[in-house]
PDB file of C-alpha atoms and ligand atoms in Angstrom:
ATOM      1  CA  MET I   1       0.055   0.059   0.012  1.00 92.00           C
ATOM      2  CA  TYR I   2       2.886   2.594   0.813  1.00 98.00           C
ATOM      3  CA  ARG I   3       5.756   2.916  -1.722  1.00 98.00           C
ATOM      4  CA  ILE I   4       9.089   4.201  -0.822  1.00 98.00           C
ATOM      5  CA  ALA I   5      11.012   6.094  -3.535  1.00 98.00           C
ATOM      6  CA  PRO I   6      14.572   6.969  -2.805  1.00 98.00           C
ATOM      7  CA  SER I   7      15.726  10.026  -4.678  1.00 98.00           C
ATOM      8  CA  ILE I   8      19.045   9.382  -6.464  1.00 97.00           C
ATOM      9  CA  LEU I   9      19.787  13.235  -6.203  1.00 97.00           C
ATOM     10  CA  SER I  10      21.508  12.444  -2.767  1.00 96.00           C
ATOM     11  CA  ALA I  11      23.347   9.263  -4.003  1.00 96.00           C
ATOM     12  CA  ASN I  12      26.962   8.885  -4.552  1.00 94.00           C
ATOM     13  CA  PHE I  13      27.134   9.582  -8.145  1.00 96.00           C
ATOM     14  CA  ALA I  14      30.722   8.002  -8.467  1.00 95.00           C
ATOM     15  CA  LYS I  15      28.981   4.532  -7.993  1.00 94.00           C
ATOM     16  CA  LEU I  16      25.479   5.355  -9.047  1.00 96.00           C
ATOM     17  CA  GLY I  17      24.674   1.695 -10.150  1.00 97.00           C
ATOM     18  CA  GLU I  18      25.661   0.202  -6.932  1.00 95.00           C
ATOM     19  CA  GLU I  19      23.689   3.145  -5.035  1.00 95.00           C
ATOM     20  CA  ILE I  20      20.523   1.936  -7.003  1.00 96.00           C
ATOM     21  CA  THR I  21      20.733  -1.826  -6.535  1.00 96.00           C
ATOM     22  CA  ASN I  22      21.602  -1.399  -3.029  1.00 95.00           C
ATOM     23  CA  VAL I  23      18.459   0.704  -2.083  1.00 96.00           C
ATOM     24  CA  ILE I  24      16.275  -1.789  -4.186  1.00 97.00           C
ATOM     25  CA  ASP I  25      17.753  -4.645  -2.310  1.00 96.00           C
ATOM     26  CA  ALA I  26      17.039  -2.934   0.888  1.00 96.00           C
ATOM     27  CA  GLY I  27      13.370  -2.950   0.000  1.00 97.00           C
ATOM     28  CA  ALA I  28      12.613   0.358  -1.609  1.00 98.00           C
ATOM     29  CA  ASP I  29       9.985   0.156  -4.314  1.00 98.00           C
ATOM     30  CA  ILE I  30      10.712   2.946  -6.821  1.00 98.00           C
ATOM     31  CA  ILE I  31      13.565   4.919  -8.063  1.00 98.00           C
ATOM     32  CA  HIS I  32      13.020   8.689  -8.000  1.00 99.00           C
ATOM     33  CA  PHE I  33      14.893  10.515 -10.718  1.00 99.00           C
ATOM     34  CA  ASP I  34      15.277  14.118 -10.404  1.00 98.00           C
ATOM     35  CA  VAL I  35      15.928  16.017 -13.518  1.00 99.00           C
ATOM     36  CA  MET I  36      16.965  19.703 -13.188  1.00 98.00           C
ATOM     37  CA  ASP I  37      17.997  22.118 -16.064  1.00 98.00           C
ATOM     38  CA  ASN I  38      19.428  25.271 -14.317  1.00 98.00           C
ATOM     39  CA  HIS I  39      16.637  27.192 -15.813  1.00 98.00           C
ATOM     40  CA  TYR I  40      13.240  26.057 -14.356  1.00 98.00           C
ATOM     41  CA  VAL I  41      15.136  25.292 -11.149  1.00 98.00           C
ATOM     42  CA  PRO I  42      18.470  26.785 -10.065  1.00 98.00           C
ATOM     43  CA  ASN I  43      20.603  23.390 -10.305  1.00 98.00           C
ATOM     44  CA  LEU I  44      21.677  20.985 -13.053  1.00 98.00           C
ATOM     45  CA  THR I  45      21.478  17.142 -12.555  1.00 98.00           C
ATOM     46  CA  ILE I  46      21.054  14.298 -15.018  1.00 98.00           C
ATOM     47  CA  GLY I  47      19.162  13.523 -18.222  1.00 98.00           C
ATOM     48  CA  PRO I  48      18.002  10.505 -20.511  1.00 98.00           C
ATOM     49  CA  LEU I  49      21.592   9.109 -20.913  1.00 98.00           C
ATOM     50  CA  VAL I  50      21.741   8.247 -17.199  1.00 98.00           C
ATOM     51  CA  CYS I  51      18.241   6.773 -17.125  1.00 98.00           C
ATOM     52  CA  GLU I  52      19.029   4.575 -20.032  1.00 98.00           C
ATOM     53  CA  ALA I  53      22.320   3.481 -18.325  1.00 98.00           C
ATOM     54  CA  ILE I  54      20.397   2.450 -15.036  1.00 98.00           C
ATOM     55  CA  ARG I  55      17.414   1.016 -16.720  1.00 98.00           C
ATOM     56  CA  PRO I  56      18.957  -2.580 -16.834  1.00 98.00           C
ATOM     57  CA  LEU I  57      19.941  -2.456 -13.296  1.00 98.00           C
ATOM     58  CA  THR I  58      16.312  -2.994 -11.818  1.00 98.00           C
ATOM     59  CA  ASP I  59      12.827  -3.803 -12.563  1.00 98.00           C
ATOM     60  CA  ALA I  60      11.721  -1.196 -10.075  1.00 98.00           C
ATOM     61  CA  MET I  61       9.690   1.810 -11.807  1.00 98.00           C
ATOM     62  CA  ILE I  62      11.767   4.657 -12.575  1.00 99.00           C
ATOM     63  CA  ASP I  63       9.778   7.809 -11.479  1.00 99.00           C
ATOM     64  CA  VAL I  64      11.195  10.803 -13.593  1.00 99.00           C
ATOM     65  CA  HIS I  65      10.726  14.145 -11.898  1.00 99.00           C
ATOM     66  CA  LEU I  66      11.143  16.749 -14.486  1.00 99.00           C
ATOM     67  CA  MET I  67      12.119  20.010 -13.236  1.00 99.00           C
ATOM     68  CA  VAL I  68      12.843  21.498 -16.725  1.00 98.00           C
ATOM     69  CA  GLU I  69      11.247  24.145 -19.069  1.00 98.00           C
ATOM     70  CA  PRO I  70      10.081  23.470 -21.664  1.00 98.00           C
ATOM     71  CA  VAL I  71       8.851  19.937 -20.958  1.00 98.00           C
ATOM     72  CA  ASP I  72       7.760  18.604 -24.226  1.00 98.00           C
ATOM     73  CA  ARG I  73      10.720  18.155 -26.295  1.00 98.00           C
ATOM     74  CA  ILE I  74      12.549  15.929 -23.700  1.00 98.00           C
ATOM     75  CA  VAL I  75       9.513  13.557 -22.846  1.00 98.00           C
ATOM     76  CA  PRO I  76      10.121  11.086 -25.856  1.00 98.00           C
ATOM     77  CA  ASP I  77      13.712  10.863 -24.774  1.00 99.00           C
ATOM     78  CA  PHE I  78      12.898   9.626 -21.348  1.00 99.00           C
ATOM     79  CA  ALA I  79      10.243   7.308 -22.558  1.00 99.00           C
ATOM     80  CA  LYS I  80      13.047   5.714 -24.939  1.00 98.00           C
ATOM     81  CA  ALA I  81      15.334   5.614 -21.818  1.00 99.00           C
ATOM     82  CA  GLY I  82      13.119   3.399 -19.892  1.00 98.00           C
ATOM     83  CA  ALA I  83      11.272   5.822 -17.768  1.00 99.00           C
ATOM     84  CA  ASN I  84       8.059   4.499 -16.341  1.00 99.00           C
ATOM     85  CA  ILE I  85       6.594   7.541 -14.835  1.00 99.00           C
ATOM     86  CA  ILE I  86       7.184  11.077 -16.058  1.00 99.00           C
ATOM     87  CA  SER I  87       5.970  14.070 -13.857  1.00 99.00           C
ATOM     88  CA  PHE I  88       6.128  17.596 -14.762  1.00 99.00           C
ATOM     89  CA  HIS I  89       5.281  21.114 -13.167  1.00 99.00           C
ATOM     90  CA  PRO I  90       2.279  22.980 -14.728  1.00 98.00           C
ATOM     91  CA  GLU I  91       4.088  26.134 -14.861  1.00 98.00           C
ATOM     92  CA  ALA I  92       6.874  24.802 -17.073  1.00 98.00           C
ATOM     93  CA  SER I  93       4.319  23.516 -19.676  1.00 98.00           C
ATOM     94  CA  ARG I  94       2.357  25.924 -22.055  1.00 97.00           C
ATOM     95  CA  HIS I  95      -0.142  23.217 -22.677  1.00 98.00           C
ATOM     96  CA  ILE I  96      -0.778  21.034 -19.766  1.00 98.00           C
ATOM     97  CA  ASP I  97      -3.273  18.789 -21.245  1.00 98.00           C
ATOM     98  CA  ARG I  98      -1.123  18.102 -24.379  1.00 98.00           C
ATOM     99  CA  THR I  99       1.929  17.374 -22.231  1.00 99.00           C
ATOM    100  CA  ILE I 100       0.028  14.701 -20.253  1.00 99.00           C
ATOM    101  CA  GLY I 101      -1.252  13.252 -23.595  1.00 98.00           C
ATOM    102  CA  LEU I 102       2.380  13.118 -24.993  1.00 98.00           C
ATOM    103  CA  ILE I 103       3.655  11.267 -21.988  1.00 99.00           C
ATOM    104  CA  LYS I 104       0.769   8.758 -22.302  1.00 98.00           C
ATOM    105  CA  ASP I 105       1.269   8.479 -26.010  1.00 98.00           C
ATOM    106  CA  GLN I 106       4.853   7.459 -25.238  1.00 98.00           C
ATOM    107  CA  GLY I 107       3.566   4.515 -23.162  1.00 98.00           C
ATOM    108  CA  CYS I 108       4.427   6.179 -19.591  1.00 99.00           C
ATOM    109  CA  LYS I 109       2.509   7.097 -16.635  1.00 99.00           C
ATOM    110  CA  ALA I 110       1.810  10.784 -16.327  1.00 99.00           C
ATOM    111  CA  GLY I 111       2.209  12.955 -13.214  1.00 99.00           C
ATOM    112  CA  LEU I 112       1.764  16.540 -12.262  1.00 99.00           C
ATOM    113  CA  VAL I 113       3.714  18.323  -9.723  1.00 99.00           C
ATOM    114  CA  PHE I 114       2.752  21.089  -7.378  1.00 99.00           C
ATOM    115  CA  ASN I 115       5.348  23.335  -5.788  1.00 98.00           C
ATOM    116  CA  PRO I 116       4.542  24.691  -2.237  1.00 98.00           C
ATOM    117  CA  ALA I 117       2.813  27.861  -3.762  1.00 98.00           C
ATOM    118  CA  THR I 118       1.120  26.106  -6.774  1.00 98.00           C
ATOM    119  CA  PRO I 119      -2.561  26.191  -6.631  1.00 98.00           C
ATOM    120  CA  LEU I 120      -4.529  22.888  -6.763  1.00 98.00           C
ATOM    121  CA  HIS I 121      -6.852  24.364  -9.500  1.00 98.00           C
ATOM    122  CA  TYR I 122      -4.495  22.912 -11.961  1.00 98.00           C
ATOM    123  CA  LEU I 123      -6.203  19.676 -11.342  1.00 98.00           C
ATOM    124  CA  ASP I 124      -9.645  20.816 -12.221  1.00 97.00           C
ATOM    125  CA  HIS I 125      -9.829  19.587 -15.757  1.00 98.00           C
ATOM    126  CA  VAL I 126      -7.131  16.922 -15.968  1.00 98.00           C
ATOM    127  CA  LEU I 127      -7.219  14.969 -12.759  1.00 98.00           C
ATOM    128  CA  ASP I 128      -8.933  11.962 -14.640  1.00 98.00           C
ATOM    129  CA  LYS I 129      -5.984  11.666 -16.922  1.00 98.00           C
ATOM    130  CA  LEU I 130      -3.319  11.535 -14.374  1.00 99.00           C
ATOM    131  CA  ASP I 131      -1.636   8.605 -12.789  1.00 99.00           C
ATOM    132  CA  LEU I 132       0.221  10.346 -10.133  1.00 99.00           C
ATOM    133  CA  ILE I 133       0.044  13.763  -8.359  1.00 99.00           C
ATOM    134  CA  LEU I 134       3.305  14.813  -6.687  1.00 99.00           C
ATOM    135  CA  ILE I 135       3.014  17.319  -3.828  1.00 99.00           C
ATOM    136  CA  MET I 136       6.427  19.326  -3.246  1.00 99.00           C
ATOM    137  CA  SER I 137       7.025  19.839   0.543  1.00 99.00           C
ATOM    138  CA  VAL I 138      10.227  21.941  -0.409  1.00 99.00           C
ATOM    139  CA  ASN I 139      10.874  24.436  -3.175  1.00 98.00           C
ATOM    140  CA  PRO I 140      12.406  22.392  -5.937  1.00 98.00           C
ATOM    141  CA  GLY I 141      15.980  22.357  -6.782  1.00 98.00           C
ATOM    142  CA  PHE I 142      17.971  20.702  -3.884  1.00 98.00           C
ATOM    143  CA  GLY I 143      18.030  17.802  -1.687  1.00 97.00           C
ATOM    144  CA  GLY I 144      18.193  18.231   2.111  1.00 97.00           C
ATOM    145  CA  GLN I 145      15.799  20.898   2.753  1.00 98.00           C
ATOM    146  CA  ALA I 146      13.197  21.260   5.641  1.00 98.00           C
ATOM    147  CA  PHE I 147       9.788  19.927   5.172  1.00 98.00           C
ATOM    148  CA  ILE I 148       7.156  22.708   4.690  1.00 98.00           C
ATOM    149  CA  PRO I 149       4.409  21.819   6.975  1.00 98.00           C
ATOM    150  CA  GLU I 150       1.640  23.464   4.787  1.00 98.00           C
ATOM    151  CA  ALA I 151       2.221  20.551   2.400  1.00 98.00           C
ATOM    152  CA  LEU I 152      -0.098  18.477   4.763  1.00 98.00           C
ATOM    153  CA  ASN I 153      -3.019  20.409   4.064  1.00 98.00           C
ATOM    154  CA  LYS I 154      -2.509  20.206   0.435  1.00 98.00           C
ATOM    155  CA  LEU I 155      -2.196  16.415   0.763  1.00 99.00           C
ATOM    156  CA  LYS I 156      -5.444  16.247   2.632  1.00 98.00           C
ATOM    157  CA  ALA I 157      -7.201  18.240   0.000  1.00 98.00           C
ATOM    158  CA  VAL I 158      -5.723  16.128  -2.914  1.00 99.00           C
ATOM    159  CA  ARG I 159      -6.497  12.883  -1.064  1.00 98.00           C
ATOM    160  CA  LYS I 160     -10.102  13.949  -0.865  1.00 98.00           C
ATOM    161  CA  ARG I 161     -10.240  14.684  -4.668  1.00 98.00           C
ATOM    162  CA  ILE I 162      -8.568  11.396  -5.590  1.00 98.00           C
ATOM    163  CA  ASP I 163     -11.083   9.593  -3.435  1.00 98.00           C
ATOM    164  CA  GLU I 164     -13.854  11.347  -4.891  1.00 98.00           C
ATOM    165  CA  SER I 165     -12.849  10.663  -8.365  1.00 98.00           C
ATOM    166  CA  GLY I 166     -12.783   6.890  -7.758  1.00 98.00           C
ATOM    167  CA  LYS I 167      -9.558   6.777 -10.050  1.00 98.00           C
ATOM    168  CA  THR I 168      -6.314   4.984  -9.144  1.00 98.00           C
ATOM    169  CA  ILE I 169      -3.976   7.748  -8.766  1.00 98.00           C
ATOM    170  CA  LEU I 170      -0.726   7.779  -6.630  1.00 98.00           C
ATOM    171  CA  LEU I 171      -0.310  10.595  -4.249  1.00 99.00           C
ATOM    172  CA  GLU I 172       3.507  11.354  -3.832  1.00 99.00           C
ATOM    173  CA  ILE I 173       5.285  13.643  -1.412  1.00 99.00           C
ATOM    174  CA  ASP I 174       8.770  15.019  -2.073  1.00 99.00           C
ATOM    175  CA  GLY I 175      11.032  16.892   0.163  1.00 98.00           C
ATOM    176  CA  GLY I 176      12.166  16.610   3.698  1.00 98.00           C
ATOM    177  CA  VAL I 177      10.525  13.326   4.202  1.00 98.00           C
ATOM    178  CA  LYS I 178      12.359  11.652   7.349  1.00 98.00           C
ATOM    179  CA  VAL I 179      11.690   8.837   9.846  1.00 98.00           C
ATOM    180  CA  ASP I 180      10.323  11.230  12.301  1.00 98.00           C
ATOM    181  CA  ASN I 181       7.491  12.685   9.895  1.00 98.00           C
ATOM    182  CA  ILE I 182       6.637   9.990   7.483  1.00 99.00           C
ATOM    183  CA  ALA I 183       3.846   8.739   9.728  1.00 98.00           C
ATOM    184  CA  GLU I 184       2.108  12.166   9.842  1.00 98.00           C
ATOM    185  CA  ILE I 185       2.527  12.473   6.070  1.00 99.00           C
ATOM    186  CA  ALA I 186       0.921   9.271   5.373  1.00 99.00           C
ATOM    187  CA  ARG I 187      -1.991  10.313   7.803  1.00 98.00           C
ATOM    188  CA  ALA I 188      -2.446  13.319   5.547  1.00 98.00           C
ATOM    189  CA  GLY I 189      -3.075  11.008   2.592  1.00 98.00           C
ATOM    190  CA  ALA I 190       0.308  10.255   0.845  1.00 99.00           C
ATOM    191  CA  ASP I 191       0.874   6.833  -0.278  1.00 99.00           C
ATOM    192  CA  THR I 192       4.276   7.180  -2.140  1.00 99.00           C
ATOM    193  CA  PHE I 193       7.177   8.803  -0.504  1.00 99.00           C
ATOM    194  CA  VAL I 194      10.259  10.526  -1.885  1.00 99.00           C
ATOM    195  CA  ALA I 195      13.322  10.364   0.427  1.00 98.00           C
ATOM    196  CA  GLY I 196      16.707  11.505  -0.632  1.00 97.00           C
ATOM    197  CA  SER I 197      18.943  12.742   2.064  1.00 97.00           C
ATOM    198  CA  ALA I 198      17.050  10.488   4.653  1.00 97.00           C
ATOM    199  CA  ILE I 199      18.019   7.354   2.676  1.00 96.00           C
ATOM    200  CA  TYR I 200      21.313   8.170   0.978  1.00 95.00           C
ATOM    201  CA  GLY I 201      22.476  10.355   3.755  1.00 90.00           C
ATOM    202  CA  ALA I 202      22.102   7.582   6.247  1.00 79.00           C
ATOM    203  CA  GLY I 203      25.068   6.011   7.994  1.00 60.00           C
ATOM    204  CA  LYS I 204      28.516   5.522   6.823  1.00 59.00           C
ATOM    205  CA  ASP I 205      29.275   4.941   3.093  1.00 66.00           C
ATOM    206  CA  SER I 206      31.355   1.839   4.152  1.00 64.00           C
ATOM    207  CA  ASP I 207      28.339   0.214   5.844  1.00 72.00           C
ATOM    208  CA  PRO I 208      26.549  -1.976   3.295  1.00 63.00           C
ATOM    209  CA  HIS I 209      23.601  -2.440   5.550  1.00 71.00           C
ATOM    210  CA  ARG I 210      22.835   1.149   6.039  1.00 84.00           C
ATOM    211  CA  TYR I 211      19.867   1.194   3.492  1.00 94.00           C
ATOM    212  CA  ASP I 212      18.287  -1.856   5.027  1.00 94.00           C
ATOM    213  CA  THR I 213      18.155  -0.002   8.461  1.00 94.00           C
ATOM    214  CA  ILE I 214      16.824   3.343   7.087  1.00 96.00           C
ATOM    215  CA  VAL I 215      14.311   1.554   4.670  1.00 97.00           C
ATOM    216  CA  SER I 216      13.028  -0.678   7.574  1.00 97.00           C
ATOM    217  CA  ALA I 217      12.837   2.505   9.888  1.00 97.00           C
ATOM    218  CA  LEU I 218      10.546   4.277   7.503  1.00 98.00           C
ATOM    219  CA  ARG I 219       8.495   1.212   7.005  1.00 98.00           C
ATOM    220  CA  ALA I 220       8.149   0.673  10.697  1.00 98.00           C
ATOM    221  CA  GLU I 221       6.830   4.158  11.075  1.00 98.00           C
ATOM    222  CA  LEU I 222       4.268   3.665   8.227  1.00 98.00           C
ATOM    223  CA  SER I 223       3.057   0.326   9.904  1.00 98.00           C
ATOM    224  CA  LYS I 224       1.801   2.635  12.828  1.00 96.00           C
ATOM    225  CA  VAL I 225      -0.514   4.553  10.665  1.00 97.00           C
TER     226      VAL I 225
HETATM  227  C1  LIG E 301      14.091  18.467  -4.905  1.00 81.76           C
HETATM  228  C2  LIG E 301      13.806  17.247  -5.349  1.00 81.76           C
HETATM  229  C3  LIG E 301      13.732  16.089  -4.395  1.00 81.76           C
HETATM  230  C4  LIG E 301      14.840  15.814  -3.503  1.00 81.76           C
HETATM  231  C5  LIG E 301      14.389  15.393  -2.127  1.00 81.76           C
HETATM  232  O1  LIG E 301      13.982  19.383  -5.982  1.00 81.76           O
HETATM  233  O2  LIG E 301      12.606  16.922  -6.181  1.00 81.76           O
HETATM  234  O3  LIG E 301      13.445  14.819  -4.971  1.00 81.76           O
HETATM  235  O4  LIG E 301      15.927  15.061  -3.866  1.00 81.76           O
HETATM  236  O5  LIG E 301      15.344  15.409  -1.313  1.00 81.76           O
HETATM  237  P1  LIG E 301      15.129  15.248   0.345  1.00 81.76           P
HETATM  238  O6  LIG E 301      14.503  14.125   0.587  1.00 81.76           O
HETATM  239  O7  LIG E 301      16.737  15.340   0.803  1.00 81.76           O
HETATM  240  O8  LIG E 301      14.438  16.483   0.783  1.00 81.76           O
HETATM  241 ZN1  LIG E 302      12.084  15.070  -6.901  1.00 81.76          ZN
END
């Protein structure tokens, strides 16, 4: 019922393949793949080539979070590179409905992402077409930022809209998710939890079991909900 999605943004990029197989072996469900363009957000990360390179390493879904503007041109490249879910920010697309259609035409699941100050009215006419709604609990661009509590109210509002729609839509939270707040976030309605620094920052690099410990701790909190 709950899915844990480590964000590889906080992984050790010098050994990315190992970092991915280790979190999946530790029981994580989804690989969250943060794409930043130094334009829509003030940081620059990874693109389709890296997605293609990690694709053979795991059967887990690759959840591509596009923080890029414009969106449409890069969508087919990620679909070809093996992305399963492609999410984008409504402010970064001139034609939101068209971008959702493009993602689905490429055979991927489509997600819409809401920044802390982005209103939910973007859901009004497209909710039925979405497979995932991602609520940002930090401003996008960097790992390791503090959780913005207002995101809990937003999650509750979106949970209600998803339940009323009767559709199967994942409700994902991204930013500042830790062992000490994941249960509260789940109670607000999230079912999919991105965690970057909480997972990849856990323990010492030399300890091969550190991901088992942190993923189990997150799951233990979720089991209390
Ligand atoms: C931020 C990214 C996040 C980030 C989360 O723009 O979208 O996925 O990696 O990192 P933590 O879990 O450290 O807040
Ligand atoms: Zn993200």
